[in-house]
Short mmCIF file of C-alpha atoms and ligand atoms in Angstrom, two decimals:
data_model
loop_
_atom_site.label_atom_id
_atom_site.label_comp_id
_atom_site.label_asym_id
_atom_site.label_seq_id
_atom_site.Cartn_x
_atom_site.Cartn_y
_atom_site.Cartn_z
CA MET B 8 -13.42 10.91 -29.22
CA PRO B 9 -10.46 13.10 -30.32
CA ILE B 10 -9.32 15.54 -27.69
CA PRO B 11 -8.53 18.97 -29.18
CA GLY B 12 -4.85 19.73 -28.73
CA LEU B 13 -3.95 16.17 -27.80
CA GLU B 14 -3.93 14.51 -31.26
CA ILE B 15 -0.31 15.29 -32.04
CA GLU B 16 0.98 13.66 -28.89
CA ALA B 17 -1.17 10.62 -29.55
CA GLN B 18 0.26 10.25 -33.07
CA ARG B 19 3.81 10.57 -31.80
CA ALA B 20 3.20 7.89 -29.23
CA ALA B 21 1.84 5.59 -31.94
CA SER B 22 4.81 5.84 -34.33
CA PRO B 23 8.29 5.67 -32.81
CA PRO B 24 10.58 8.34 -34.30
CA ASN B 25 13.46 6.04 -35.32
CA GLY B 26 11.10 3.84 -37.37
CA ARG B 27 13.09 0.74 -36.37
CA ARG B 28 10.05 -1.29 -35.35
CA SER B 29 9.02 -3.35 -38.33
CA GLY B 30 7.78 -6.94 -38.40
CA PRO B 31 5.85 -8.50 -35.54
CA PRO B 32 5.75 -6.50 -32.29
CA LEU B 33 8.68 -7.31 -30.01
CA THR B 34 6.39 -8.12 -27.14
CA THR B 35 4.68 -11.14 -28.74
CA LEU B 36 6.80 -13.78 -27.08
CA TRP B 37 6.04 -12.28 -23.71
CA SER B 38 2.48 -11.13 -24.16
CA GLU B 39 1.15 -14.66 -24.51
CA ARG B 40 2.94 -15.63 -21.33
CA PHE B 41 1.39 -13.09 -18.95
CA ALA B 42 0.05 -14.81 -15.82
CA GLN B 43 -3.70 -15.30 -15.72
CA ARG B 44 -4.06 -12.91 -12.83
CA THR B 45 -2.94 -9.98 -15.03
CA GLN B 46 -6.04 -10.33 -17.19
CA ARG B 47 -8.06 -8.13 -14.87
CA MET B 48 -5.40 -5.43 -14.85
CA GLY B 49 -5.82 -3.27 -17.95
CA SER B 50 -4.62 0.19 -18.75
CA SER B 51 -7.59 2.52 -18.47
CA VAL B 52 -8.73 5.44 -20.60
CA ILE B 53 -8.26 7.60 -17.56
CA ARG B 54 -4.65 6.59 -17.08
CA GLU B 55 -3.98 7.37 -20.73
CA LEU B 56 -5.60 10.78 -20.37
CA LEU B 57 -3.72 11.58 -17.21
CA LYS B 58 -0.40 11.29 -19.03
CA TYR B 59 -1.25 14.67 -20.56
CA THR B 60 -1.48 16.34 -17.18
CA GLU B 61 2.31 16.67 -17.12
CA LYS B 62 2.22 19.32 -19.88
CA PRO B 63 3.47 22.67 -18.55
CA ASP B 64 0.32 24.62 -19.54
CA VAL B 65 -2.01 22.19 -17.75
CA ILE B 66 -3.06 23.03 -14.19
CA SER B 67 -3.27 19.65 -12.58
CA PHE B 68 -5.40 18.71 -9.59
CA ALA B 69 -4.98 15.08 -10.63
CA GLY B 70 -1.94 13.70 -8.78
CA GLY B 71 -1.65 13.09 -5.06
CA LEU B 72 1.65 14.92 -4.88
CA PRO B 73 2.96 16.84 -1.90
CA ALA B 74 4.08 20.42 -2.61
CA PRO B 75 7.77 20.28 -3.53
CA GLU B 76 8.27 23.75 -1.98
CA VAL B 77 7.87 22.21 1.48
CA PHE B 78 10.47 19.48 1.04
CA PRO B 79 13.12 20.10 3.71
CA LEU B 80 16.07 20.04 1.32
CA ALA B 81 18.63 21.55 3.68
CA GLU B 82 17.75 19.19 6.54
CA VAL B 83 17.88 16.12 4.28
CA ALA B 84 21.20 17.26 2.79
CA ARG B 85 22.68 17.76 6.26
CA ALA B 86 21.36 14.39 7.43
CA ALA B 87 22.71 12.59 4.35
CA ASP B 88 26.10 14.17 4.93
CA THR B 89 26.15 13.19 8.61
CA VAL B 90 25.10 9.62 7.85
CA LEU B 91 27.78 9.20 5.20
CA ARG B 92 30.52 10.76 7.31
CA GLU B 93 29.71 9.00 10.56
CA GLN B 94 28.23 5.66 9.45
CA GLY B 95 28.82 5.52 5.72
CA LYS B 96 29.85 1.87 5.56
CA THR B 97 26.72 0.74 7.39
CA ALA B 98 24.47 3.05 5.36
CA LEU B 99 25.65 1.63 2.05
CA GLN B 100 25.44 -2.00 3.18
CA TYR B 101 22.55 -4.51 3.11
CA SER B 102 20.50 -4.42 6.30
CA PRO B 103 17.78 -6.37 8.16
CA THR B 104 14.45 -6.81 6.35
CA GLU B 105 12.46 -5.50 9.35
CA GLY B 106 14.18 -2.14 8.99
CA TYR B 107 16.68 0.09 10.78
CA LEU B 108 16.12 -0.42 14.51
CA PRO B 109 16.61 3.19 15.68
CA LEU B 110 14.02 4.30 13.10
CA ARG B 111 11.57 1.62 14.25
CA GLU B 112 12.10 2.69 17.87
CA LEU B 113 11.51 6.30 16.91
CA LEU B 114 8.28 5.33 15.14
CA VAL B 115 7.14 3.42 18.22
CA ARG B 116 7.62 6.58 20.33
CA HIS B 117 5.88 8.66 17.67
CA MET B 118 2.85 6.35 17.50
CA ALA B 119 2.56 6.19 21.32
CA ARG B 120 1.75 9.91 21.22
CA TYR B 121 -1.20 9.09 18.97
CA GLY B 122 -2.48 6.29 21.19
CA ILE B 123 -0.84 3.31 19.46
CA LYS B 124 1.15 1.28 21.99
CA VAL B 125 3.43 -1.24 20.35
CA THR B 126 7.06 -2.41 20.48
CA PRO B 127 9.70 -2.29 17.70
CA GLY B 128 8.97 -6.00 17.17
CA ASN B 129 5.54 -4.95 15.89
CA VAL B 130 6.96 -2.60 13.26
CA MET B 131 8.36 -3.37 9.83
CA ILE B 132 9.69 -0.65 7.53
CA THR B 133 8.36 -0.85 3.97
CA SER B 134 9.25 0.86 0.71
CA GLY B 135 6.23 3.15 0.86
CA SER B 136 2.87 2.13 2.28
CA GLN B 137 2.14 0.93 -1.21
CA GLN B 138 4.53 -1.93 -0.58
CA GLY B 139 2.86 -2.60 2.77
CA LEU B 140 -0.45 -3.01 0.93
CA ASP B 141 1.14 -5.29 -1.64
CA LEU B 142 2.77 -7.47 1.03
CA ILE B 143 -0.54 -7.74 2.87
CA GLY B 144 -2.07 -8.92 -0.41
CA ARG B 145 0.66 -11.51 -0.91
CA LEU B 146 0.26 -12.77 2.61
CA PHE B 147 -3.51 -12.91 2.93
CA VAL B 148 -5.31 -12.83 -0.40
CA ASN B 149 -6.17 -16.04 -2.23
CA PRO B 150 -7.87 -15.78 -5.64
CA GLY B 151 -11.53 -14.95 -5.06
CA ASP B 152 -11.08 -13.79 -1.46
CA ARG B 153 -13.30 -10.86 -0.59
CA VAL B 154 -11.77 -7.70 0.75
CA LEU B 155 -14.25 -5.23 2.21
CA THR B 156 -13.42 -1.66 1.25
CA GLU B 157 -14.95 1.74 1.41
CA SER B 158 -16.56 2.88 -1.81
CA PRO B 159 -14.80 4.91 -3.12
CA THR B 160 -11.40 3.80 -1.83
CA TYR B 161 -7.68 4.18 -2.50
CA LEU B 162 -6.97 3.03 -6.04
CA GLY B 163 -3.46 1.80 -5.17
CA ALA B 164 -4.91 -0.75 -2.75
CA LEU B 165 -7.30 -2.04 -5.41
CA GLN B 166 -4.38 -2.32 -7.85
CA ALA B 167 -2.26 -4.17 -5.31
CA TRP B 168 -4.93 -6.68 -4.34
CA SER B 169 -6.46 -7.17 -7.75
CA ALA B 170 -3.05 -8.57 -8.73
CA TYR B 171 -3.77 -11.36 -6.20
CA GLN B 172 -7.26 -11.77 -7.67
CA ALA B 173 -9.18 -10.29 -4.77
CA ASP B 174 -12.91 -9.68 -5.07
CA TYR B 175 -14.42 -6.72 -3.30
CA LEU B 176 -17.29 -6.03 -0.97
CA ALA B 177 -18.02 -2.32 -0.96
CA VAL B 178 -19.61 -0.07 1.65
CA PRO B 179 -20.41 3.54 0.68
CA VAL B 180 -18.92 6.56 2.42
CA ASP B 181 -20.70 9.83 3.22
CA ASP B 182 -19.51 13.02 4.93
CA ASP B 183 -18.74 11.07 8.14
CA GLY B 184 -16.77 8.33 6.39
CA LEU B 185 -17.79 4.70 6.00
CA ASP B 186 -21.54 4.25 6.38
CA VAL B 187 -21.48 1.77 9.26
CA GLY B 188 -25.24 1.31 8.96
CA LYS B 189 -24.58 -0.56 5.70
CA LEU B 190 -21.62 -2.52 7.03
CA GLU B 191 -23.28 -5.46 8.70
CA ALA B 192 -24.87 -6.86 5.55
CA GLN B 193 -21.43 -6.95 3.91
CA LEU B 194 -19.76 -8.42 7.00
CA ARG B 195 -22.17 -11.34 6.79
CA ALA B 196 -20.61 -12.19 3.41
CA GLY B 197 -17.40 -13.09 5.28
CA PRO B 198 -14.67 -10.71 4.08
CA LYS B 199 -11.05 -11.78 4.58
CA PHE B 200 -10.39 -8.34 6.05
CA LEU B 201 -11.66 -4.76 6.00
CA TYR B 202 -9.62 -1.95 4.45
CA ILE B 203 -10.37 1.38 6.09
CA LEU B 204 -8.99 4.91 5.67
CA PRO B 205 -10.33 6.75 8.72
CA ASN B 206 -8.61 10.13 8.23
CA PHE B 207 -9.19 12.46 5.27
CA GLN B 208 -9.81 9.53 3.04
CA ASN B 209 -8.22 9.23 -0.39
CA PRO B 210 -10.14 9.98 -2.61
CA ALA B 211 -13.17 11.53 -0.88
CA GLY B 212 -11.38 13.60 1.79
CA VAL B 213 -13.92 12.55 4.45
CA THR B 214 -13.14 11.50 8.03
CA LEU B 215 -14.71 8.65 9.97
CA SER B 216 -16.51 10.09 13.03
CA LEU B 217 -15.63 8.84 16.52
CA GLU B 218 -19.02 7.25 16.95
CA ARG B 219 -18.64 5.35 13.69
CA ARG B 220 -15.09 4.29 14.56
CA ARG B 221 -16.43 2.68 17.73
CA ARG B 222 -19.30 1.00 15.93
CA LEU B 223 -16.98 -0.25 13.18
CA VAL B 224 -14.62 -1.84 15.69
CA GLU B 225 -17.53 -3.36 17.59
CA LEU B 226 -19.02 -4.88 14.43
CA ALA B 227 -15.66 -6.10 13.14
CA ASN B 228 -15.05 -7.82 16.47
CA HIS B 229 -18.53 -9.26 16.52
CA TYR B 230 -18.00 -10.84 13.09
CA GLY B 231 -14.38 -11.75 13.76
CA ALA B 232 -13.13 -9.69 10.81
CA PRO B 233 -9.66 -8.11 11.04
CA ILE B 234 -9.03 -4.56 9.81
CA VAL B 235 -6.25 -2.97 7.77
CA GLU B 236 -6.12 0.71 8.81
CA ASP B 237 -4.29 2.88 6.28
CA ASP B 238 -3.35 6.27 7.71
CA PRO B 239 -0.99 8.32 5.55
CA TYR B 240 -2.70 11.65 6.30
CA GLY B 241 -3.61 11.50 10.02
CA GLN B 242 -1.13 14.22 11.00
CA LEU B 243 -2.24 16.60 8.27
CA ARG B 244 -5.28 17.99 10.04
CA TYR B 245 -6.22 21.63 9.35
CA GLU B 246 -9.23 21.90 11.63
CA GLY B 247 -11.01 19.95 14.35
CA GLU B 248 -9.66 17.52 16.93
CA HIS B 249 -7.45 14.47 16.43
CA LEU B 250 -9.53 11.27 16.54
CA PRO B 251 -8.17 8.00 17.95
CA PRO B 252 -7.00 5.42 15.42
CA LEU B 253 -8.89 2.15 15.04
CA VAL B 254 -5.93 0.28 16.58
CA GLN B 255 -6.43 2.22 19.79
CA ILE B 256 -10.21 1.87 19.77
CA ASP B 257 -9.80 -1.86 19.24
CA ALA B 258 -7.43 -2.05 22.21
CA GLU B 259 -10.00 -0.19 24.35
CA TRP B 260 -12.84 -2.36 23.10
CA HIS B 261 -11.00 -5.38 24.46
CA ASP B 262 -11.75 -4.18 27.96
CA CYS B 263 -8.38 -2.85 28.94
CA ALA B 264 -7.83 -0.79 32.05
CA LYS B 265 -8.21 2.86 30.97
CA GLY B 266 -5.04 4.35 29.58
CA ASP B 267 -3.09 1.12 29.50
CA CYS B 268 -4.45 -0.71 26.49
CA GLU B 269 -2.49 -3.44 24.80
CA PHE B 270 -2.13 -3.85 21.06
CA THR B 271 -4.50 -6.69 20.18
CA GLY B 272 -3.20 -7.24 16.66
CA ASP B 273 -6.70 -7.35 15.16
CA VAL B 274 -5.99 -4.12 13.35
CA LEU B 275 -2.94 -3.85 11.09
CA TYR B 276 -1.90 -0.22 10.87
CA LEU B 277 0.01 1.45 8.04
CA SER B 278 1.53 4.88 7.86
CA THR B 279 4.24 6.63 5.88
CA LEU B 280 6.75 9.46 5.78
CA SER B 281 5.65 10.24 2.20
CA LYS B 282 3.34 13.07 3.17
CA THR B 283 5.16 14.38 6.26
CA LEU B 284 8.76 14.24 4.95
CA ALA B 285 9.16 13.21 1.29
CA PRO B 286 7.67 10.45 -0.88
CA GLY B 287 10.91 10.02 -2.81
CA LEU B 288 12.52 8.45 0.25
CA ARG B 289 9.96 5.62 0.06
CA ILE B 290 9.88 5.10 3.84
CA ALA B 291 6.72 3.80 5.46
CA TRP B 292 5.82 1.23 8.09
CA VAL B 293 3.34 -1.45 8.96
CA VAL B 294 2.30 -2.35 12.51
CA ALA B 295 1.24 -5.95 13.16
CA PRO B 296 1.50 -8.73 15.76
CA GLU B 297 4.96 -10.32 15.76
CA SER B 298 3.57 -13.53 14.25
CA VAL B 299 2.34 -11.51 11.26
CA ILE B 300 5.49 -9.38 11.07
CA SER B 301 7.61 -12.52 10.68
CA ARG B 302 5.49 -13.62 7.71
CA LEU B 303 5.52 -10.14 6.21
CA VAL B 304 9.31 -10.22 6.52
CA GLN B 305 9.37 -13.39 4.40
CA MET B 306 7.18 -11.69 1.80
CA LYS B 307 9.38 -8.61 1.78
CA GLN B 308 12.52 -10.68 1.35
CA GLY B 309 11.02 -12.00 -1.86
CA ALA B 310 10.16 -8.48 -2.99
CA ASP B 311 13.22 -6.34 -2.23
CA LEU B 312 15.24 -7.83 0.69
CA HIS B 313 14.87 -4.56 2.60
CA SER B 314 14.07 -0.88 2.11
CA SER B 315 17.04 1.38 1.37
CA THR B 316 19.41 1.34 4.35
CA PHE B 317 20.68 4.79 3.43
CA GLY B 318 17.15 6.22 3.07
CA GLN B 319 16.11 4.83 6.46
CA MET B 320 19.21 6.18 8.18
CA VAL B 321 18.74 9.60 6.60
CA ALA B 322 15.07 9.64 7.62
CA TYR B 323 16.09 8.76 11.18
CA GLU B 324 18.77 11.43 11.25
CA VAL B 325 16.29 14.05 10.02
CA ALA B 326 13.57 13.01 12.46
CA LYS B 327 15.46 12.06 15.61
CA ASP B 328 15.44 15.47 17.36
CA GLY B 329 11.80 16.33 16.75
CA PHE B 330 12.22 18.07 13.39
CA LEU B 331 9.16 16.33 11.93
CA ASP B 332 6.81 17.95 14.46
CA ARG B 333 7.98 21.40 13.41
CA HIS B 334 7.87 20.43 9.77
CA VAL B 335 4.34 19.04 9.98
CA ARG B 336 3.22 22.42 11.38
CA THR B 337 4.61 24.10 8.25
CA ILE B 338 2.91 21.57 5.97
CA ARG B 339 -0.39 22.05 7.76
CA GLU B 340 -0.18 25.80 7.25
CA VAL B 341 0.64 25.54 3.56
CA TYR B 342 -1.92 22.85 2.71
CA GLY B 343 -4.58 24.36 4.97
CA GLU B 344 -4.29 27.60 3.02
CA ARG B 345 -4.55 25.71 -0.27
CA ARG B 346 -7.59 23.79 0.90
CA ASN B 347 -9.24 27.08 1.85
CA ALA B 348 -8.30 28.55 -1.52
CA MET B 349 -9.90 25.62 -3.33
CA LEU B 350 -13.07 25.71 -1.24
CA ALA B 351 -13.42 29.47 -1.79
CA ALA B 352 -12.77 29.11 -5.55
CA LEU B 353 -15.38 26.34 -5.79
CA GLU B 354 -17.94 28.64 -4.16
CA ARG B 355 -17.07 31.37 -6.66
CA HIS B 356 -16.87 29.40 -9.88
CA PHE B 357 -18.99 26.24 -9.63
CA PRO B 358 -22.71 26.09 -10.34
CA ALA B 359 -25.05 25.46 -7.43
CA GLU B 360 -25.97 21.93 -8.60
CA VAL B 361 -22.45 20.62 -7.93
CA LEU B 362 -21.64 19.15 -4.49
CA TRP B 363 -18.26 18.85 -2.83
CA THR B 364 -16.79 17.57 0.44
CA ARG B 365 -15.13 19.85 2.96
CA PRO B 366 -12.08 17.89 4.14
CA GLN B 367 -10.67 18.63 7.60
CA GLY B 368 -7.23 17.55 6.45
CA GLY B 369 -5.30 15.53 3.89
CA LEU B 370 -4.80 16.28 0.22
CA PHE B 371 -8.09 15.75 -1.60
CA LEU B 372 -11.64 16.87 -1.99
CA TRP B 373 -14.41 15.12 -3.83
CA ILE B 374 -16.93 16.51 -6.25
CA THR B 375 -20.29 15.13 -7.30
CA LEU B 376 -21.58 16.50 -10.60
CA PRO B 377 -25.26 16.90 -11.46
CA GLU B 378 -27.22 13.96 -12.87
CA GLY B 379 -26.33 13.14 -16.48
CA ILE B 380 -22.79 14.56 -16.43
CA ASP B 381 -20.02 12.01 -16.82
CA SER B 382 -16.71 13.02 -15.24
CA THR B 383 -14.52 11.15 -17.76
CA GLU B 384 -16.20 13.08 -20.59
CA LEU B 385 -15.71 16.25 -18.57
CA LEU B 386 -12.02 15.46 -18.16
CA LYS B 387 -11.53 15.06 -21.91
CA GLU B 388 -12.97 18.48 -22.48
CA ALA B 389 -11.36 20.17 -19.49
CA LEU B 390 -7.96 18.79 -20.43
CA GLY B 391 -8.11 19.36 -24.16
CA ARG B 392 -9.76 22.78 -24.19
CA ASP B 393 -9.32 24.34 -20.77
CA ARG B 394 -5.99 22.74 -19.82
CA VAL B 395 -7.04 21.67 -16.35
CA ALA B 396 -6.95 18.12 -14.96
CA PHE B 397 -8.51 16.07 -12.19
CA VAL B 398 -9.15 12.35 -11.69
CA PRO B 399 -12.60 11.06 -12.65
CA GLY B 400 -13.97 9.21 -9.65
CA ALA B 401 -15.16 5.96 -11.24
CA SER B 402 -11.83 4.15 -10.91
CA PHE B 403 -11.96 4.49 -7.11
CA PHE B 404 -15.12 2.39 -6.92
CA PRO B 405 -14.26 -1.29 -6.46
CA ARG B 406 -17.62 -2.46 -7.79
CA GLY B 407 -18.39 0.19 -10.37
CA GLY B 408 -20.37 3.42 -10.21
CA GLY B 409 -19.21 6.93 -9.41
CA GLU B 410 -19.40 8.21 -13.00
CA ARG B 411 -20.48 11.64 -11.77
CA THR B 412 -17.63 12.04 -9.28
CA CYS B 413 -14.17 13.65 -9.44
CA ARG B 414 -11.15 13.75 -7.13
CA LEU B 415 -9.33 17.06 -6.80
CA ASN B 416 -5.94 17.45 -5.13
CA PHE B 417 -5.22 20.75 -3.40
CA SER B 418 -1.69 20.23 -2.07
CA TYR B 419 0.39 20.44 -5.22
CA VAL B 420 -0.33 23.80 -6.84
CA GLY B 421 -0.30 27.16 -5.07
CA PRO B 422 -3.39 29.29 -4.24
CA GLU B 423 -3.20 31.45 -7.39
CA LEU B 424 -3.14 28.47 -9.73
CA ILE B 425 -5.88 26.84 -7.68
CA GLU B 426 -8.06 29.89 -8.28
CA GLU B 427 -7.31 29.86 -12.03
CA GLY B 428 -7.69 26.06 -12.37
CA ILE B 429 -11.02 26.01 -10.55
CA ARG B 430 -12.20 28.94 -12.67
CA ARG B 431 -11.38 26.96 -15.83
CA LEU B 432 -12.94 23.80 -14.48
CA GLY B 433 -16.03 25.69 -13.34
CA LYS B 434 -16.43 26.99 -16.88
CA ALA B 435 -16.15 23.45 -18.31
CA VAL B 436 -18.73 22.21 -15.80
CA LYS B 437 -21.13 25.09 -16.54
CA ASP B 438 -20.86 24.40 -20.30
CA ARG B 439 -21.69 20.74 -19.73
CA VAL B 440 -24.58 21.52 -17.41
CA ALA B 441 -25.98 23.99 -19.95
CA ARG B 442 -25.68 21.43 -22.76
CA ALA B 443 -27.26 18.70 -20.62
CA ARG B 444 -30.19 21.03 -19.90
CA ALA B 445 -30.53 21.95 -23.58
C1 LIG S 507 -4.44 5.92 1.22
C2 LIG S 507 -3.05 5.74 0.72
N1 LIG S 507 -2.37 4.64 1.06
C3 LIG S 507 -1.11 4.45 0.65
C4 LIG S 507 -0.48 5.36 -0.16
C5 LIG S 507 0.91 5.07 -0.62
O1 LIG S 507 1.82 5.89 0.04
P1 LIG S 507 3.38 5.66 -0.05
O2 LIG S 507 3.95 6.85 -0.73
O3 LIG S 507 3.82 5.53 1.37
O4 LIG S 507 3.62 4.40 -0.83
C6 LIG S 507 -1.15 6.53 -0.54
C7 LIG S 507 -0.51 7.50 -1.41
O5 LIG S 507 -1.04 8.46 -1.88
C8 LIG S 507 -2.47 6.71 -0.09
O6 LIG S 507 -3.19 7.80 -0.41
#
């Protein structure tokens, strides 16, 4: 279906301006040589549509981008200067695959405050958590292996593991996160591992309750299934109490003396500086038993040798005197206000039949449209006519479904644009609902 206002761009993309491309497409020699595993990885309609969200007149709730206004430019500039002046030759050199030791030690101290007790030998720095997910796929996923995920789940993980030909077992989420009541049936199918996002899940924004965390760990242990816990947003909580990570609950489950629980290694834990410092630095980390770290190191050597030495040293320099704690407080204030603005705007502008989650933190909320309304169709209209974007939810479902759902990001644009964008989207939704009724 043509999208009003988007035809011109589509034509331009189809015919290169210099007109040099004649004869058979240049890609032929390569395109018949793509590995079999790429066959499942196609470009989707949604991805094509989302290219248009970059246009300046579009209000986009589509990306998962932090607000650039909160990037600590001065602190990073000062840190970069210090690193270059004081340790420039080390910073510009190759470095160990595991990562910069002072940064790993700092992360160990940081995690201990959140109940995760590990040593630097359990930590490997990765180029974003996205790389951590990819390396986990390389290390553990054989073609046809089943990975158990929440449904919906983080699209980047599905992309990473589909490249290794994973199959998926899916367990639905509700307002309290993964529905553990439906977990056991899937565990019986023998997943290679479980992939869980306990805090302010991407995309649904929901948080796994304490009771469910305990039950999840108990069931996973009962069935001998390891867990990958992905936690990029844990520190970005705007209301309610911090909940213990699955790593800690697993340590407690293994009957440790209270307060002195050892890392069991059953749960691999990933987190990142992307949302608390800056995603452009591409600094994240994975926590695993040393036997797994040494294999992940081999995988990472094949991928990129190591994450940027300079980036790691700058991140350490920025973080070493507690700056991140202060900075996270600022981020929480800014994003908390934006979340509130979006929730209030939804109340004002959306029809009563639409449902949405009320995230306690993170970057996203999740909308369920009334029966009969397809969110990809809604996006075409909202983007072309109303110049507002979001991500249709279907692509976050590993086994299909979710056609009535949408992911909305509230961190990137300020409260005024949130109000205007939700007003426009509300209008598009109301039009659709009215037409569906008619
Ligand atoms: C759940 C989840 N995991 C991993 C990532 C990747 O983060 P990074 O920037 O560290 O690669 C994201 C990014 O949005 C995410 O939402």
